[in-house]
């Protein structure tokens, strides 16, 4: 029988997609870093609706995302802008905001959407909830700032469900120097004396220490100080994208030595540095957005709004928009925006350097994350598909999507229990 040549690639493509779908359905797909607003969790308005957010339950379901860490993020104002930033009043403001977010996750998982999603406190909870077909929520804290100088709050945050906590965000705090010191100079030259106590306390209660946003010195000192494996909940490889938020090879090797894991983040600016558009290209793109009634893309927060408006266009209208974009690319070529392939290049790089057991995946959705091909939680399958294209096996993909992080979480809780004895 004669099979036309052109049919062969498409049938192997179909088989590849089928295989990727089977793997995606079989492994626990966990995103370790998704931001949220407590104001988006009320009885009238919440993540059970599609809304203008990258993360929500409808997107989670259609994208085959099984589990996520809701991030309790509290920013801080710099000492120079706000004299009480690192004093009692500043800490109390931050603490109140953190508690509001802890309460919002409880409300969402135990009242508003309790039939669809459940809060997990241990890796065995994650597996048990996943087996019931419900979605799994976990909690991480981004920035140790709301702990203030009260070390007792580490246990309080643990009791409130926190299972990882990053020492810093952008800007130095009472615990450690932030990566922003590469621009602004240093405060502690690494971890502060209080920060060292907080690391010991996190080890004691079984909270994973997160080094994303920390300076290199803070991160390296944390790796040496922590009695448990450490994690980077949302960072990428500095060798591929040279920004201070990413981790260089020396850091990645130190993280591996602790037994930890880096959750490679799909945040455009950390995946690839792109040259800004020429004025002609910017003007043409702005005109196209206007023609199709799409919102301006002024900042990272606009991405979710833009995507949801784009989805509302009719199919022929969206095709027209895509044709227009292709014309603009031809007439005024620009530096291509970071995409799924650039993102998975970081996974490949980290896997080659530190091994398949020390790499995971995060989006930073609703916190500035999202790239072409993984714009929101509904597109999560695309990541698995790209991994399958590159030859990753089911066993390896299981490790990347959740196996490694859950192994670390288990280990950290086990060591904590030993330390408490
Ligand atoms: Zn962050």
Coordinates of C-alpha atoms and ligand atoms in Angstrom, one line a residue:
X1 CA 0.0 0.0 0.0
X2 CA 1.3 3.4 -0.9
X3 CA 1.3 5.9 2.0
X4 CA 1.9 9.5 0.9
X5 CA 5.1 10.9 2.5
X6 CA 3.2 13.9 3.8
X7 CA 1.0 11.7 5.9
X8 CA 3.9 10.2 7.9
X9 CA 5.0 13.3 9.9
X10 CA 1.4 14.1 10.8
X11 CA 0.7 10.6 12.1
X12 CA 3.8 10.6 14.1
X13 CA 2.9 14.0 15.4
X14 CA -0.6 12.6 16.4
X15 CA 1.1 9.8 18.2
X16 CA 3.4 12.2 20.0
X17 CA 0.5 14.4 21.2
X18 CA -1.5 11.3 22.3
X19 CA 1.5 10.1 24.3
X20 CA 2.0 13.5 25.9
X21 CA -1.8 13.7 26.8
X22 CA -1.5 10.2 28.4
X23 CA 1.5 11.4 30.5
X24 CA -0.1 14.7 31.4
X25 CA -3.2 12.8 32.7
X26 CA -1.1 10.3 34.6
X27 CA 1.3 12.5 36.6
X28 CA 0.5 15.0 39.3
X29 CA 0.9 18.3 37.5
X30 CA 2.0 20.8 40.2
X31 CA 2.8 24.5 39.8
X32 CA 4.9 25.7 42.7
X33 CA 4.3 29.5 42.4
X34 CA 1.0 31.2 41.7
X35 CA 0.1 34.6 43.1
X36 CA -3.4 35.6 44.2
X37 CA -5.3 38.5 45.7
X38 CA -7.4 38.1 48.9
X39 CA -9.8 40.6 47.2
X40 CA -10.4 38.0 44.5
X41 CA -11.7 35.5 47.0
X42 CA -15.1 36.7 48.1
X43 CA -18.5 35.0 47.8
X44 CA -19.4 37.2 44.7
X45 CA -16.1 37.1 43.0
X46 CA -13.5 34.3 43.2
X47 CA -11.4 31.8 41.4
X48 CA -14.2 29.4 40.6
X49 CA -15.0 31.9 37.7
X50 CA -12.9 32.4 34.7
X51 CA -12.4 36.1 35.2
X52 CA -9.4 38.1 34.1
X53 CA -6.7 36.1 35.9
X54 CA -4.2 33.6 34.6
X55 CA -5.1 31.2 37.4
X56 CA -8.6 30.1 38.1
X57 CA -10.4 26.8 38.5
X58 CA -11.8 26.7 34.9
X59 CA -8.3 27.3 33.5
X60 CA -6.8 24.8 35.9
X61 CA -9.3 22.1 34.8
X62 CA -9.0 22.7 31.1
X63 CA -5.2 22.9 31.3
X64 CA -4.9 19.7 33.3
X65 CA -3.2 21.4 36.2
X66 CA -3.7 19.3 39.3
X67 CA -2.0 21.2 42.2
X68 CA -0.7 24.6 43.0
X69 CA 1.1 26.5 45.7
X70 CA -1.0 29.7 46.5
X71 CA 1.6 32.3 47.4
X72 CA 1.2 34.5 50.4
X73 CA 3.1 37.4 49.0
X74 CA 3.6 40.6 51.0
X75 CA 5.8 43.3 49.6
X76 CA 7.8 45.8 51.6
X77 CA 8.7 49.4 51.1
X78 CA 12.3 50.3 51.3
X79 CA 13.7 52.0 54.4
X80 CA 14.6 55.1 52.4
X81 CA 11.0 55.5 51.2
X82 CA 9.4 54.5 54.4
X83 CA 11.3 55.1 57.6
X84 CA 9.2 52.5 59.6
X85 CA 9.7 49.7 57.0
X86 CA 11.9 47.7 59.3
X87 CA 10.3 48.7 62.5
X88 CA 7.3 47.4 64.5
X89 CA 4.7 49.4 62.6
X90 CA 5.9 48.2 59.2
X91 CA 6.0 44.6 60.3
X92 CA 2.5 44.8 61.8
X93 CA 1.1 46.1 58.5
X94 CA 2.8 43.3 56.6
X95 CA 1.7 40.6 59.1
X96 CA -2.0 41.7 58.8
X97 CA -1.8 41.4 55.0
X98 CA -0.3 38.0 55.3
X99 CA -3.0 36.8 57.7
X100 CA -5.6 38.1 55.3
X101 CA -4.2 35.9 52.6
X102 CA -3.8 32.8 54.7
X103 CA -7.5 33.3 55.7
X104 CA -8.5 33.8 52.0
X105 CA -7.0 30.4 51.0
X106 CA -8.8 28.7 53.9
X107 CA -12.1 30.3 52.9
X108 CA -11.6 29.3 49.2
X109 CA -10.7 25.7 49.9
X110 CA -13.0 24.9 52.9
X111 CA -16.1 27.0 52.0
X112 CA -16.3 28.6 48.5
X113 CA -14.9 25.8 46.4
X114 CA -14.6 23.0 48.9
X115 CA -16.1 20.5 46.5
X116 CA -13.5 21.2 43.8
X117 CA -10.2 21.9 45.7
X118 CA -8.8 20.9 49.0
X119 CA -5.9 22.2 51.1
X120 CA -2.9 19.8 51.5
X121 CA -0.5 20.0 54.3
X122 CA 1.7 17.0 53.5
X123 CA 2.8 15.1 50.3
X124 CA 0.5 12.2 51.3
X125 CA -2.4 14.7 51.4
X126 CA -1.5 15.8 47.9
X127 CA -1.6 12.2 46.7
X128 CA -4.8 11.4 48.6
X129 CA -6.7 14.5 47.3
X130 CA -5.4 13.9 43.7
X131 CA -6.7 10.4 43.8
X132 CA -10.2 11.7 44.6
X133 CA -10.2 13.8 41.4
X134 CA -10.2 17.1 43.3
X135 CA -7.7 19.8 42.8
X136 CA -4.9 20.3 45.4
X137 CA -4.0 23.6 47.1
X138 CA -0.8 24.2 49.0
X139 CA 0.5 27.3 50.6
X140 CA 3.9 29.0 50.3
X141 CA 5.0 32.4 51.7
X142 CA 6.9 34.9 49.5
X143 CA 9.0 37.1 51.8
X144 CA 9.8 36.6 55.4
X145 CA 9.2 40.3 56.1
X146 CA 5.7 39.7 57.8
X147 CA 7.5 37.6 60.4
X148 CA 8.9 40.8 61.8
X149 CA 11.3 40.1 64.6
X150 CA 9.0 37.5 66.2
X151 CA 10.5 34.1 65.7
X152 CA 7.4 32.5 67.1
X153 CA 5.6 33.4 63.9
X154 CA 7.5 30.7 62.0
X155 CA 5.5 28.1 63.8
X156 CA 2.4 30.2 63.6
X157 CA 2.8 30.4 59.8
X158 CA 3.4 26.6 59.7
X159 CA 0.2 26.0 61.7
X160 CA -1.6 28.3 59.2
X161 CA -0.5 26.0 56.4
X162 CA 2.7 27.5 55.0
X163 CA 5.0 24.8 53.6
X164 CA 7.7 27.0 52.1
X165 CA 8.9 30.5 52.9
X166 CA 11.3 32.7 51.0
X167 CA 13.6 34.8 53.2
X168 CA 13.3 37.9 51.0
X169 CA 11.5 39.5 48.1
X170 CA 12.8 42.5 46.2
X171 CA 14.7 44.7 48.7
X172 CA 16.6 43.7 51.8
X173 CA 14.6 42.9 54.9
X174 CA 15.4 42.0 58.5
X175 CA 16.3 38.4 57.5
X176 CA 18.6 38.6 54.5
X177 CA 19.9 40.5 51.5
X178 CA 17.8 40.4 48.3
X179 CA 19.1 40.0 44.8
X180 CA 18.3 43.7 44.3
X181 CA 21.6 44.5 46.1
X182 CA 23.5 43.9 42.9
X183 CA 22.0 47.3 41.9
X184 CA 21.5 49.0 45.3
X185 CA 24.4 47.6 47.5
X186 CA 24.3 45.3 50.5
X187 CA 22.9 45.5 54.0
X188 CA 24.0 42.2 55.7
X189 CA 26.3 40.6 53.1
X190 CA 24.1 37.6 53.1
X191 CA 21.8 36.3 55.9
X192 CA 21.3 38.4 59.0
X193 CA 21.7 37.0 62.6
X194 CA 17.9 36.9 62.9
X195 CA 17.7 35.2 59.4
X196 CA 19.9 32.4 60.7
X197 CA 17.6 31.8 63.6
X198 CA 14.6 31.8 61.2
X199 CA 16.3 29.2 59.0
X200 CA 16.9 27.0 62.1
X201 CA 13.3 27.5 63.1
X202 CA 12.0 26.6 59.6
X203 CA 14.1 23.4 59.7
X204 CA 12.7 22.6 63.1
X205 CA 9.0 22.8 62.1
X206 CA 9.5 21.4 58.6
X207 CA 9.0 24.5 56.3
X208 CA 11.0 24.4 53.1
X209 CA 13.4 27.3 52.8
X210 CA 12.9 29.1 49.5
X211 CA 15.9 31.1 48.1
X212 CA 14.1 32.7 45.1
X213 CA 14.7 36.5 45.3
X214 CA 17.6 36.1 47.7
X215 CA 21.1 37.5 46.8
X216 CA 23.8 35.0 45.8
X217 CA 25.5 35.4 49.2
X218 CA 22.2 34.9 51.1
X219 CA 21.5 31.8 49.0
X220 CA 24.9 30.2 49.4
X221 CA 24.9 30.9 53.1
X222 CA 21.4 29.4 53.4
X223 CA 22.5 26.3 51.5
X224 CA 25.3 25.9 54.0
X225 CA 23.2 26.6 57.1
X226 CA 20.0 24.7 56.4
X227 CA 19.8 21.1 57.8
X228 CA 17.3 20.3 55.2
X229 CA 17.2 20.5 51.3
X230 CA 16.4 24.0 50.1
X231 CA 14.2 25.1 47.1
X232 CA 14.0 28.0 44.7
X233 CA 10.3 28.2 44.2
X234 CA 10.5 30.3 41.0
X235 CA 13.9 31.1 39.4
X236 CA 15.7 30.3 36.2
X237 CA 19.3 29.7 35.0
X238 CA 21.6 32.7 34.9
X239 CA 23.8 31.1 32.3
X240 CA 20.9 31.5 29.8
X241 CA 19.5 34.8 31.0
X242 CA 21.9 37.0 33.0
X243 CA 19.6 38.7 35.5
X244 CA 20.1 38.9 39.3
X245 CA 16.9 36.9 40.0
X246 CA 18.3 33.8 38.3
X247 CA 20.8 31.3 39.7
X248 CA 24.3 30.8 38.4
X249 CA 26.0 27.4 38.0
X250 CA 27.8 27.6 41.4
X251 CA 24.4 28.3 43.1
X252 CA 22.7 25.5 41.2
X253 CA 25.4 23.0 42.2
X254 CA 25.2 24.2 45.9
X255 CA 21.4 23.7 45.8
X256 CA 21.8 20.2 44.4
X257 CA 24.3 19.4 47.2
X258 CA 21.5 20.1 49.8
X259 CA 19.3 17.7 47.9
X260 CA 17.0 20.5 46.9
X261 CA 15.2 21.6 43.7
X262 CA 14.9 24.6 41.5
X263 CA 11.4 25.2 40.1
X264 CA 12.2 26.8 36.7
X265 CA 10.0 29.8 36.2
X266 CA 8.1 30.8 33.1
X267 CA 8.6 34.6 33.7
X268 CA 9.6 36.2 30.4
X269 CA 12.2 38.6 31.8
X270 CA 14.0 35.7 33.5
X271 CA 13.7 33.3 30.6
X272 CA 15.2 35.6 27.9
X273 CA 16.5 39.1 27.6
X274 CA 14.9 40.7 24.6
X275 CA 15.7 44.0 22.8
X276 CA 13.0 46.5 23.0
X277 CA 10.8 47.1 19.9
X278 CA 11.7 49.8 17.4
X279 CA 9.3 52.8 17.5
X280 CA 7.8 51.7 14.1
X281 CA 7.1 48.2 15.4
X282 CA 5.6 49.5 18.7
X283 CA 3.3 51.9 16.8
X284 CA 2.2 49.1 14.4
X285 CA 1.5 46.7 17.3
X286 CA -0.4 49.4 19.2
X287 CA -2.5 50.2 16.2
X288 CA -3.3 46.5 15.7
X289 CA -4.4 46.1 19.4
X290 CA -6.6 49.2 19.0
X291 CA -8.2 47.8 15.7
X292 CA -9.1 44.6 17.5
X293 CA -10.2 46.3 20.8
X294 CA -7.5 44.6 22.7
X295 CA -6.1 46.2 25.9
X296 CA -2.7 47.8 26.0
X297 CA 0.2 45.6 27.2
X298 CA 1.8 48.1 29.5
X299 CA 3.0 45.8 32.3
X300 CA 3.3 42.2 33.3
X301 CA -0.1 42.4 35.2
X302 CA -1.8 43.2 31.9
X303 CA -1.1 39.8 30.4
X304 CA -4.1 38.0 32.0
X305 CA -6.5 40.8 30.8
X306 CA -5.0 40.7 27.3
X307 CA -5.3 36.9 27.1
X308 CA -8.9 36.8 28.3
X309 CA -9.9 39.6 25.9
X310 CA -8.1 37.7 23.1
X311 CA -10.1 34.5 23.9
X312 CA -13.3 36.4 23.6
X313 CA -12.7 37.2 19.9
X314 CA -14.5 35.1 17.4
X315 CA -12.3 32.5 15.6
X316 CA -12.2 34.3 12.3
X317 CA -11.5 37.6 14.1
X318 CA -8.6 36.0 16.0
X319 CA -7.2 34.6 12.7
X320 CA -7.4 38.1 11.2
X321 CA -5.5 39.4 14.2
X322 CA -2.8 36.7 13.9
X323 CA -2.5 37.5 10.1
X324 CA -2.0 41.1 11.0
X325 CA 0.7 40.2 13.6
X326 CA 2.5 38.1 10.9
X327 CA 2.4 41.1 8.6
X328 CA 3.9 43.4 11.2
X329 CA 6.6 40.8 12.0
X330 CA 7.6 40.8 8.3
X331 CA 7.5 44.6 7.9
X332 CA 9.1 45.5 11.3
X333 CA 10.9 42.5 12.6
X334 CA 11.4 42.5 16.4
X335 CA 13.3 40.4 18.9
X336 CA 10.9 37.4 19.4
X337 CA 9.2 37.3 22.8
X338 CA 10.3 34.6 25.2
X339 CA 8.4 31.4 24.4
X340 CA 7.9 27.8 25.5
X341 CA 11.0 26.6 23.8
X342 CA 13.1 29.3 25.5
X343 CA 11.5 28.2 28.8
X344 CA 12.2 24.5 28.3
X345 CA 15.8 25.4 27.4
X346 CA 16.2 26.4 31.0
X347 CA 14.8 23.1 32.2
X348 CA 17.2 21.2 29.8
X349 CA 20.1 23.3 31.0
X350 CA 19.4 22.7 34.7
X351 CA 18.8 19.0 34.2
X352 CA 22.2 18.7 32.4
X353 CA 24.0 20.6 35.1
X354 CA 22.4 19.2 38.3
X355 CA 20.4 16.2 37.2
X356 CA 16.7 15.3 36.7
X357 CA 16.1 14.9 40.5
X358 CA 16.7 18.6 41.2
X359 CA 14.5 20.4 38.7
X360 CA 10.8 21.4 38.7
X361 CA 8.4 23.8 37.1
X362 CA 6.6 27.0 38.1
X363 CA 4.7 29.7 36.3
X364 CA 4.5 32.8 38.6
X365 CA 1.0 33.4 37.1
X366 CA -0.8 36.5 38.3
X367 CA 2.6 37.7 39.5
X368 CA 4.1 38.7 36.2
X369 CA 4.7 35.1 34.8
X370 CA 3.5 33.7 31.5
X371 CA 5.2 33.3 28.2
X372 CA 4.1 32.6 24.6
X373 CA 2.8 29.1 24.7
X374 CA 2.1 29.0 28.5
X375 CA 0.2 32.2 28.9
X376 CA -2.2 30.9 31.6
X377 CA -3.1 27.8 33.5
X378 CA -5.4 26.6 30.6
X379 CA -2.2 26.1 28.5
X380 CA -0.4 23.9 31.0
X381 CA -0.5 20.8 28.7
X382 CA 1.8 22.6 26.3
X383 CA 4.7 22.3 28.7
X384 CA 4.3 18.5 28.9
X385 CA 4.1 18.4 25.1
X386 CA 7.3 20.2 24.7
X387 CA 9.0 18.0 27.2
X388 CA 7.8 14.9 25.3
X389 CA 9.1 16.4 22.1
X390 CA 12.5 16.7 23.6
X391 CA 12.5 13.1 24.6
X392 CA 11.8 13.2 28.3
X393 CA 10.2 10.0 29.6
X394 CA 7.1 9.7 31.7
X395 CA 9.3 8.9 34.8
X396 CA 11.3 12.1 34.2
X397 CA 8.3 14.2 33.5
X398 CA 6.7 13.0 36.7
X399 CA 9.8 14.1 38.6
X400 CA 9.8 17.5 37.0
X401 CA 6.0 18.2 37.5
X402 CA 5.8 17.2 41.2
X403 CA 7.9 14.2 42.2
X404 CA 11.0 16.2 43.1
X405 CA 9.3 18.9 45.0
X406 CA 7.1 16.4 46.9
X407 CA 10.3 14.4 47.7
X408 CA 11.9 17.5 49.2
X409 CA 8.7 18.4 51.1
X410 CA 8.7 14.9 52.6
X411 CA 12.3 15.1 53.5
X412 CA 12.0 18.5 55.1
X413 CA 9.0 17.4 57.2
X414 CA 10.8 14.2 58.2
X415 CA 13.9 16.1 59.4
X416 CA 11.7 18.6 61.2
X417 CA 10.0 15.8 63.2
X418 CA 13.5 14.4 64.1
X419 CA 14.7 17.8 65.3
X420 CA 11.6 18.2 67.4
X421 CA 12.4 14.9 69.3
Ligands
LIG1 ZN1 8.5 36.4 43.0

